[in-house]
PDB file of C-alpha atoms in Angstrom:
ATOM      1  CA  MET A 188     112.269  85.509 -25.012  1.00 86.00           C
ATOM      2  CA  ARG A 189     111.264  83.058 -26.388  1.00 91.00           C
ATOM      3  CA  ARG A 190     110.620  80.753 -22.907  1.00 92.00           C
ATOM      4  CA  ILE A 191     108.867  83.450 -21.962  1.00 93.00           C
ATOM      5  CA  SER A 192     106.475  83.929 -24.574  1.00 94.00           C
ATOM      6  CA  THR A 193     105.614  80.486 -24.911  1.00 95.00           C
ATOM      7  CA  PHE A 194     105.239  80.059 -21.150  1.00 94.00           C
ATOM      8  CA  ILE A 195     102.936  82.898 -21.504  1.00 95.00           C
ATOM      9  CA  LEU A 196     101.312  81.035 -24.676  1.00 94.00           C
ATOM     10  CA  ILE A 197     100.360  77.878 -22.510  1.00 96.00           C
ATOM     11  CA  ILE A 198      99.226  79.767 -19.518  1.00 95.00           C
ATOM     12  CA  ILE A 199      96.507  81.903 -22.267  1.00 94.00           C
ATOM     13  CA  ILE A 200      95.838  78.455 -23.936  1.00 93.00           C
ATOM     14  CA  SER A 201      95.508  76.541 -21.028  1.00 92.00           C
ATOM     15  CA  PHE A 202      92.981  79.432 -19.939  1.00 89.00           C
ATOM     16  CA  ALA A 203      90.755  78.849 -22.393  1.00 86.00           C
ATOM     17  CA  VAL A 204      90.257  75.553 -22.045  1.00 86.00           C
ATOM     18  CA  TYR A 205      89.048  75.888 -18.493  1.00 84.00           C
ATOM     19  CA  VAL A 206      86.830  78.230 -19.382  1.00 82.00           C
ATOM     20  CA  ASP A 207      85.137  76.419 -21.428  1.00 79.00           C
ATOM     21  CA  LEU A 208      84.916  72.910 -20.088  1.00 78.00           C
ATOM     22  CA  SER A 209      83.600  74.530 -16.643  1.00 78.00           C
ATOM     23  CA  LYS A 210      82.049  77.708 -18.513  1.00 74.00           C
ATOM     24  CA  GLY A 211      80.794  76.316 -21.842  1.00 66.00           C
ATOM     25  CA  THR A 212      80.535  78.380 -24.673  1.00 62.00           C
ATOM     26  CA  LEU A 213      77.124  77.022 -25.970  1.00 56.00           C
ATOM     27  CA  PRO A 214      73.874  79.136 -24.403  1.00 55.00           C
ATOM     28  CA  LYS A 215      71.540  76.986 -22.600  1.00 55.00           C
ATOM     29  CA  ARG A 216      68.958  75.795 -23.156  1.00 54.00           C
ATOM     30  CA  ILE A 217      66.151  78.143 -21.275  1.00 51.00           C
ATOM     31  CA  ALA A 218      62.451  77.444 -21.235  1.00 49.00           C
ATOM     32  CA  PRO A 219      60.518  80.228 -23.159  1.00 49.00           C
ATOM     33  CA  VAL A 220      57.941  81.791 -21.610  1.00 49.00           C
ATOM     34  CA  ALA A 221      54.342  81.345 -21.880  1.00 45.00           C
ATOM     35  CA  THR A 222      51.257  83.020 -21.317  1.00 47.00           C
ATOM     36  CA  GLU A 223      47.261  81.985 -22.184  1.00 45.00           C
ATOM     37  CA  VAL A 224      46.051  84.043 -24.491  1.00 45.00           C
ATOM     38  CA  THR A 225      42.124  84.141 -24.060  1.00 44.00           C
ATOM     39  CA  ASN A 226      38.991  85.600 -25.427  1.00 43.00           C
ATOM     40  CA  LEU A 227      40.683  85.002 -28.055  1.00 44.00           C
ATOM     41  CA  GLU A 228      40.014  84.167 -32.085  1.00 45.00           C
ATOM     42  CA  LYS A 229      42.455  81.407 -33.015  1.00 47.00           C
ATOM     43  CA  GLY A 230      44.822  82.688 -35.089  1.00 46.00           C
ATOM     44  CA  GLU A 231      44.460  85.830 -34.084  1.00 45.00           C
ATOM     45  CA  GLN A 232      46.500  88.047 -31.085  1.00 44.00           C
ATOM     46  CA  GLU A 233      45.556  90.815 -28.998  1.00 52.00           C
ATOM     47  CA  VAL A 234      47.288  92.867 -31.517  1.00 57.00           C
ATOM     48  CA  GLY A 235      45.163  92.358 -34.354  1.00 74.00           C
ATOM     49  CA  LEU A 236      47.878  90.192 -35.840  1.00 80.00           C
ATOM     50  CA  ALA A 237      47.110  86.535 -38.133  1.00 86.00           C
ATOM     51  CA  TYR A 238      49.798  84.701 -36.648  1.00 88.00           C
ATOM     52  CA  PHE A 239      50.205  80.214 -36.822  1.00 90.00           C
ATOM     53  CA  GLU A 240      52.640  78.156 -34.532  1.00 92.00           C
ATOM     54  CA  LYS A 241      55.200  75.784 -35.608  1.00 91.00           C
ATOM     55  CA  GLU A 242      57.853  73.810 -33.838  1.00 92.00           C
ATOM     56  CA  VAL A 243      61.453  74.451 -34.719  1.00 92.00           C
ATOM     57  CA  THR A 244      63.323  72.243 -36.039  1.00 90.00           C
ATOM     58  CA  ARG A 245      67.466  72.593 -36.505  1.00 89.00           C
ATOM     59  CA  GLY A 246      68.269  74.657 -39.019  1.00 88.00           C
ATOM     60  CA  ASP A 247      65.395  77.161 -39.186  1.00 90.00           C
ATOM     61  CA  THR A 248      64.791  80.363 -38.818  1.00 90.00           C
ATOM     62  CA  VAL A 249      61.705  82.703 -38.072  1.00 90.00           C
ATOM     63  CA  LEU A 250      62.340  84.037 -41.946  1.00 88.00           C
ATOM     64  CA  SER A 251      63.065  80.774 -43.592  1.00 89.00           C
ATOM     65  CA  ILE A 252      59.833  79.365 -40.915  1.00 90.00           C
ATOM     66  CA  ILE A 253      58.057  82.791 -42.912  1.00 89.00           C
ATOM     67  CA  GLU A 254      59.202  82.504 -46.355  1.00 87.00           C
ATOM     68  CA  GLN A 255      57.516  78.636 -46.686  1.00 88.00           C
ATOM     69  CA  GLN A 256      54.297  79.774 -44.920  1.00 85.00           C
ATOM     70  CA  ASN A 257      53.686  83.596 -46.772  1.00 79.00           C
ATOM     71  CA  MET A 258      53.505  83.695 -50.132  1.00 73.00           C
ATOM     72  CA  ASN A 259      54.650  87.686 -51.856  1.00 73.00           C
ATOM     73  CA  ILE A 260      57.000  89.479 -48.950  1.00 78.00           C
ATOM     74  CA  GLU A 261      59.478  89.976 -50.946  1.00 79.00           C
ATOM     75  CA  ASN A 262      58.653  93.473 -50.267  1.00 81.00           C
ATOM     76  CA  LEU A 263      58.699  93.169 -46.077  1.00 84.00           C
ATOM     77  CA  PRO A 264      61.152  94.805 -44.851  1.00 88.00           C
ATOM     78  CA  ILE A 265      63.100  92.150 -42.428  1.00 88.00           C
ATOM     79  CA  ASN A 266      62.461  94.021 -39.582  1.00 89.00           C
ATOM     80  CA  VAL A 267      58.837  94.553 -39.296  1.00 89.00           C
ATOM     81  CA  ILE A 268      59.005  90.735 -39.301  1.00 89.00           C
ATOM     82  CA  ALA A 269      60.933  90.824 -36.797  1.00 91.00           C
ATOM     83  CA  GLU A 270      58.979  93.051 -34.656  1.00 92.00           C
ATOM     84  CA  ASP A 271      55.671  91.272 -35.451  1.00 91.00           C
ATOM     85  CA  PHE A 272      57.954  88.427 -34.012  1.00 91.00           C
ATOM     86  CA  SER A 273      58.585  89.579 -31.255  1.00 92.00           C
ATOM     87  CA  THR A 274      55.302  91.285 -30.706  1.00 91.00           C
ATOM     88  CA  LEU A 275      53.609  87.349 -30.491  1.00 92.00           C
ATOM     89  CA  ASN A 276      56.250  85.864 -28.872  1.00 92.00           C
ATOM     90  CA  ASN A 277      56.448  88.939 -25.912  1.00 90.00           C
ATOM     91  CA  GLY A 278      59.755  89.908 -26.163  1.00 90.00           C
ATOM     92  CA  LEU A 279      61.756  86.835 -28.064  1.00 91.00           C
ATOM     93  CA  LYS A 280      64.010  88.383 -30.082  1.00 92.00           C
ATOM     94  CA  PRO A 281      64.289  86.144 -33.677  1.00 91.00           C
ATOM     95  CA  GLU A 282      67.822  85.498 -33.193  1.00 90.00           C
ATOM     96  CA  GLU A 283      66.968  83.291 -29.648  1.00 90.00           C
ATOM     97  CA  ILE A 284      64.536  80.625 -31.391  1.00 91.00           C
ATOM     98  CA  GLN A 285      65.582  76.986 -30.100  1.00 90.00           C
ATOM     99  CA  TYR A 286      65.280  73.859 -31.792  1.00 87.00           C
ATOM    100  CA  GLY A 287      62.030  71.313 -30.298  1.00 90.00           C
ATOM    101  CA  TYR A 288      59.975  74.827 -29.083  1.00 91.00           C
ATOM    102  CA  THR A 289      56.895  75.850 -30.739  1.00 93.00           C
ATOM    103  CA  TYR A 290      56.837  79.618 -31.419  1.00 94.00           C
ATOM    104  CA  LYS A 291      53.939  81.863 -33.139  1.00 93.00           C
ATOM    105  CA  PHE A 292      55.287  83.439 -36.221  1.00 91.00           C
ATOM    106  CA  PRO A 293      53.274  85.615 -38.097  1.00 90.00           C
ATOM    107  CA  SER A 294      51.137  85.364 -40.786  1.00 87.00           C
ATOM    108  CA  TYR A 295      51.488  87.763 -44.219  1.00 84.00           C
ATOM    109  CA  ASN A 296      48.769  86.348 -46.504  1.00 76.00           C
ATOM    110  CA  ASN A 297      45.644  88.217 -45.923  1.00 62.00           C
ATOM    111  CA  GLU A 298      47.810  91.335 -46.662  1.00 52.00           C
ATOM    112  CA  ASN A 299      48.220  93.374 -49.982  1.00 46.00           C
TER     113      ASN A 299
END
């Protein structure tokens, strides 16, 4: 029984190593789709959201970047921030941002 268990364990480990080496475990870096915004003031989107653009560096999150640029957002629900970010970036989810790319982040400085 011990030999069978050892054999099965070796097969499982071998399969895991094979999958890791052949397909990898990290997602591939995919460039976000950019669309052209025309006839709009800089900082405004068709939906009327004020925004700023920033290149993401390692360790940045949508929330950390927005907190650095905006004051008094303690009462703003996180789901609103996530929806606004997705709207500005053509449906891109906040957890899908990648460092090295520039994204549009909602600006809440002018709101009460």
